[in-house]
Short mmCIF file of C-alpha atoms in Angstrom, two decimals:
data_model
loop_
_atom_site.label_atom_id
_atom_site.label_comp_id
_atom_site.label_asym_id
_atom_site.label_seq_id
_atom_site.Cartn_x
_atom_site.Cartn_y
_atom_site.Cartn_z
CA MET A 17 -18.33 -199.22 175.86
CA SER A 18 -17.14 -201.53 178.63
CA HIS A 19 -13.55 -201.70 179.86
CA THR A 20 -12.99 -205.09 178.19
CA SER A 21 -14.40 -203.75 174.93
CA ILE A 22 -11.97 -200.83 175.05
CA LYS A 23 -9.04 -203.18 175.75
CA GLY A 24 -10.22 -205.41 172.91
CA GLN A 25 -10.46 -202.46 170.52
CA VAL A 26 -6.96 -201.33 171.52
CA LEU A 27 -5.70 -204.87 170.84
CA ALA A 28 -7.47 -204.95 167.47
CA ASP A 29 -6.07 -201.50 166.56
CA LEU A 30 -2.55 -202.62 167.45
CA VAL A 31 -2.88 -205.80 165.41
CA ALA A 32 -4.24 -203.82 162.45
CA GLU A 33 -1.51 -201.17 162.75
CA PHE A 34 1.45 -203.51 163.00
CA GLY A 35 0.03 -206.37 160.93
CA GLU A 36 1.72 -209.06 162.98
CA SER A 37 0.28 -211.75 165.16
CA PRO A 38 0.90 -211.00 168.83
CA LEU A 39 1.51 -214.69 169.39
CA GLU A 40 4.38 -215.45 167.06
CA GLU A 41 7.35 -217.43 168.27
CA LYS A 42 9.86 -215.53 170.36
CA ALA A 43 13.52 -216.49 170.31
CA GLU A 44 16.21 -215.27 172.66
CA LYS A 45 19.90 -215.92 172.76
CA GLN A 46 21.67 -216.37 176.05
CA ASN A 47 25.44 -216.43 176.63
CA MET A 48 26.56 -219.44 178.64
CA ASP A 49 30.30 -220.14 178.82
CA GLU A 50 30.82 -218.30 175.54
CA LYS A 51 28.33 -220.59 173.77
CA SER A 52 25.21 -219.21 172.21
CA VAL A 53 22.09 -221.08 173.19
CA GLY A 54 18.81 -220.41 171.42
CA THR A 55 15.55 -220.91 173.27
CA VAL A 56 12.13 -220.87 171.68
CA SER A 57 9.02 -219.99 173.64
CA LEU A 58 5.84 -221.30 172.03
CA GLN A 59 2.57 -219.98 173.28
CA LYS A 60 -0.69 -221.88 173.07
CA PRO A 61 -2.47 -221.18 169.73
CA LEU A 62 -4.94 -218.33 170.00
CA SER A 63 -8.46 -219.72 170.37
CA LEU A 64 -11.38 -217.35 169.82
CA ARG A 65 -15.17 -217.50 169.98
CA VAL A 66 -16.96 -215.41 167.36
CA TYR A 67 -20.67 -214.60 167.19
CA VAL A 68 -21.77 -213.35 163.76
CA ASP A 69 -24.97 -211.99 162.29
CA GLY A 70 -26.04 -210.24 159.12
CA ALA A 71 -29.00 -207.99 158.49
CA ALA A 72 -30.62 -206.54 155.40
CA ASN A 73 -33.58 -204.17 155.19
CA GLN A 74 -34.82 -201.17 153.18
CA LYS A 75 -32.19 -198.91 154.80
CA GLY A 76 -29.23 -201.10 153.84
CA SER A 77 -27.31 -204.14 154.96
CA GLY A 78 -24.69 -204.78 157.57
CA VAL A 79 -22.85 -207.30 159.68
CA GLY A 80 -22.27 -207.60 163.39
CA LEU A 81 -19.43 -209.48 165.07
CA VAL A 82 -18.58 -210.21 168.67
CA ILE A 83 -15.11 -211.74 169.12
CA ILE A 84 -14.24 -213.12 172.55
CA SER A 85 -10.71 -214.09 173.56
CA PRO A 86 -9.82 -216.70 176.19
CA GLU A 87 -9.14 -213.80 178.59
CA THR A 88 -12.70 -212.57 177.90
CA ILE A 89 -11.53 -209.53 175.97
CA ILE A 90 -14.48 -208.60 173.77
CA ILE A 91 -14.11 -206.97 170.37
CA GLU A 92 -17.31 -205.66 168.81
CA LYS A 93 -17.60 -204.82 165.12
CA SER A 94 -20.53 -203.24 163.31
CA LEU A 95 -19.94 -202.88 159.58
CA ARG A 96 -22.27 -201.40 156.99
CA LEU A 97 -22.04 -203.12 153.63
CA GLY A 98 -21.69 -200.70 150.75
CA PHE A 99 -24.07 -202.63 148.51
CA LEU A 100 -27.54 -204.11 148.69
CA THR A 101 -27.76 -207.74 149.70
CA THR A 102 -30.30 -210.31 150.70
CA ASN A 103 -30.41 -211.31 154.34
CA ASN A 104 -28.69 -214.62 153.52
CA GLU A 105 -25.87 -212.82 151.71
CA ALA A 106 -25.43 -210.54 154.73
CA GLU A 107 -25.22 -213.65 156.95
CA TYR A 108 -22.44 -215.05 154.73
CA LYS A 109 -20.63 -211.71 154.70
CA ALA A 110 -20.72 -211.65 158.52
CA LEU A 111 -19.20 -215.14 158.64
CA LEU A 112 -16.48 -214.24 156.11
CA VAL A 113 -15.60 -210.94 157.83
CA GLY A 114 -15.39 -212.76 161.17
CA MET A 115 -13.11 -215.45 159.78
CA THR A 116 -10.87 -212.84 158.15
CA MET A 117 -10.58 -210.80 161.35
CA VAL A 118 -9.64 -213.89 163.35
CA LYS A 119 -6.91 -214.73 160.79
CA LYS A 120 -5.52 -211.17 160.97
CA MET A 121 -5.45 -211.39 164.76
CA GLY A 122 -3.37 -214.56 164.57
CA GLY A 123 -6.18 -216.89 165.64
CA LYS A 124 -5.53 -220.54 164.90
CA MET A 125 -8.53 -222.10 166.58
CA VAL A 126 -12.02 -220.66 166.25
CA LYS A 127 -15.57 -221.48 167.22
CA MET A 128 -18.01 -219.49 165.11
CA PHE A 129 -21.64 -219.07 166.16
CA SER A 130 -24.46 -218.03 163.83
CA ASP A 131 -28.24 -218.15 164.03
CA SER A 132 -28.57 -218.77 160.26
CA ARG A 133 -29.78 -222.31 159.69
CA LEU A 134 -29.35 -221.87 155.93
CA VAL A 135 -25.71 -220.74 156.08
CA ILE A 136 -24.70 -223.44 158.57
CA GLY A 137 -26.56 -226.11 156.59
CA GLN A 138 -24.95 -225.10 153.29
CA VAL A 139 -21.42 -224.86 154.72
CA GLU A 140 -21.79 -228.22 156.50
CA GLY A 141 -23.20 -229.82 153.32
CA GLU A 142 -26.58 -230.65 154.87
CA LEU A 143 -28.39 -228.19 152.58
CA GLU A 144 -27.67 -227.65 148.90
CA ALA A 145 -26.56 -224.22 147.75
CA ARG A 146 -28.52 -223.95 144.49
CA ASP A 147 -27.97 -220.27 143.75
CA SER A 148 -24.58 -219.47 142.16
CA ARG A 149 -23.95 -216.62 144.65
CA MET A 150 -24.57 -218.94 147.60
CA GLN A 151 -22.25 -221.54 146.03
CA GLU A 152 -19.56 -218.88 145.76
CA TYR A 153 -19.97 -217.92 149.42
CA VAL A 154 -19.74 -221.57 150.49
CA GLY A 155 -16.52 -221.88 148.47
CA GLN A 156 -15.04 -218.79 150.14
CA VAL A 157 -15.87 -220.12 153.60
CA LYS A 158 -14.37 -223.54 152.78
CA HIS A 159 -11.20 -221.87 151.47
CA LEU A 160 -10.76 -219.74 154.61
CA GLN A 161 -11.41 -222.79 156.82
CA LEU A 162 -8.22 -224.38 155.54
CA GLY A 163 -6.13 -221.71 157.26
CA PHE A 164 -7.22 -222.72 160.77
CA GLU A 165 -5.86 -225.54 162.93
CA SER A 166 -9.37 -225.99 164.30
CA PHE A 167 -12.60 -224.53 162.91
CA THR A 168 -16.06 -225.15 164.33
CA LEU A 169 -19.25 -223.60 163.01
CA LEU A 170 -22.31 -223.93 165.25
CA GLN A 171 -25.91 -222.84 164.90
CA ILE A 172 -27.38 -221.14 167.95
CA PRO A 173 -30.87 -219.79 168.61
CA ARG A 174 -31.46 -216.13 167.79
CA SER A 175 -31.99 -215.53 171.50
CA ARG A 176 -28.32 -216.41 172.12
CA ASN A 177 -27.07 -214.14 169.32
CA THR A 178 -28.70 -210.84 170.28
CA HIS A 179 -25.40 -208.96 170.73
CA ALA A 180 -24.21 -209.65 167.15
CA ASP A 181 -27.76 -209.10 165.88
CA SER A 182 -27.91 -205.64 167.48
CA LEU A 183 -24.56 -204.70 165.92
CA ALA A 184 -25.74 -205.86 162.46
CA THR A 185 -29.00 -203.94 162.80
CA LEU A 186 -27.07 -200.85 163.92
CA ALA A 187 -24.95 -201.08 160.77
CA THR A 188 -28.02 -201.04 158.53
CA SER A 189 -29.19 -197.74 160.00
CA SER A 190 -25.86 -195.88 159.87
CA ALA A 191 -24.91 -193.90 156.79
#
């Protein structure tokens, strides 16, 4: 694991342990001529890039996530799903897990990258989600989108998503 991955994991562990956004407003009081003056320091909203991928095969299904902060801190997540899914369901699960992690980290602006043409097309309304399970996933994504100041979902070629793909494939083989 690289140094930035370790720092990212430490950051993720701290966020998970304390449950607070590291970027919340900070207020200080200063005494000036016996008057209390409050100052508020607002930091720029946390903007993250997230690469997601899902995988399903005979061994199981899993998701892979690569979260990159503006400081290029990289958080990698490989998660085995405890139930059988289709590949498309695993792709949706990866997207939903990524969105949830960004929210828990205090992210307000996110660019999500996926190589699933179907998922991107259904979420963007370019493709119809005919299956009731796919419709439910689209609804969950749309609901989570509302919690972000800025949300972008982009399709990328598989060749540009190999890191998340490897993590998803790893999750399918772990018990």
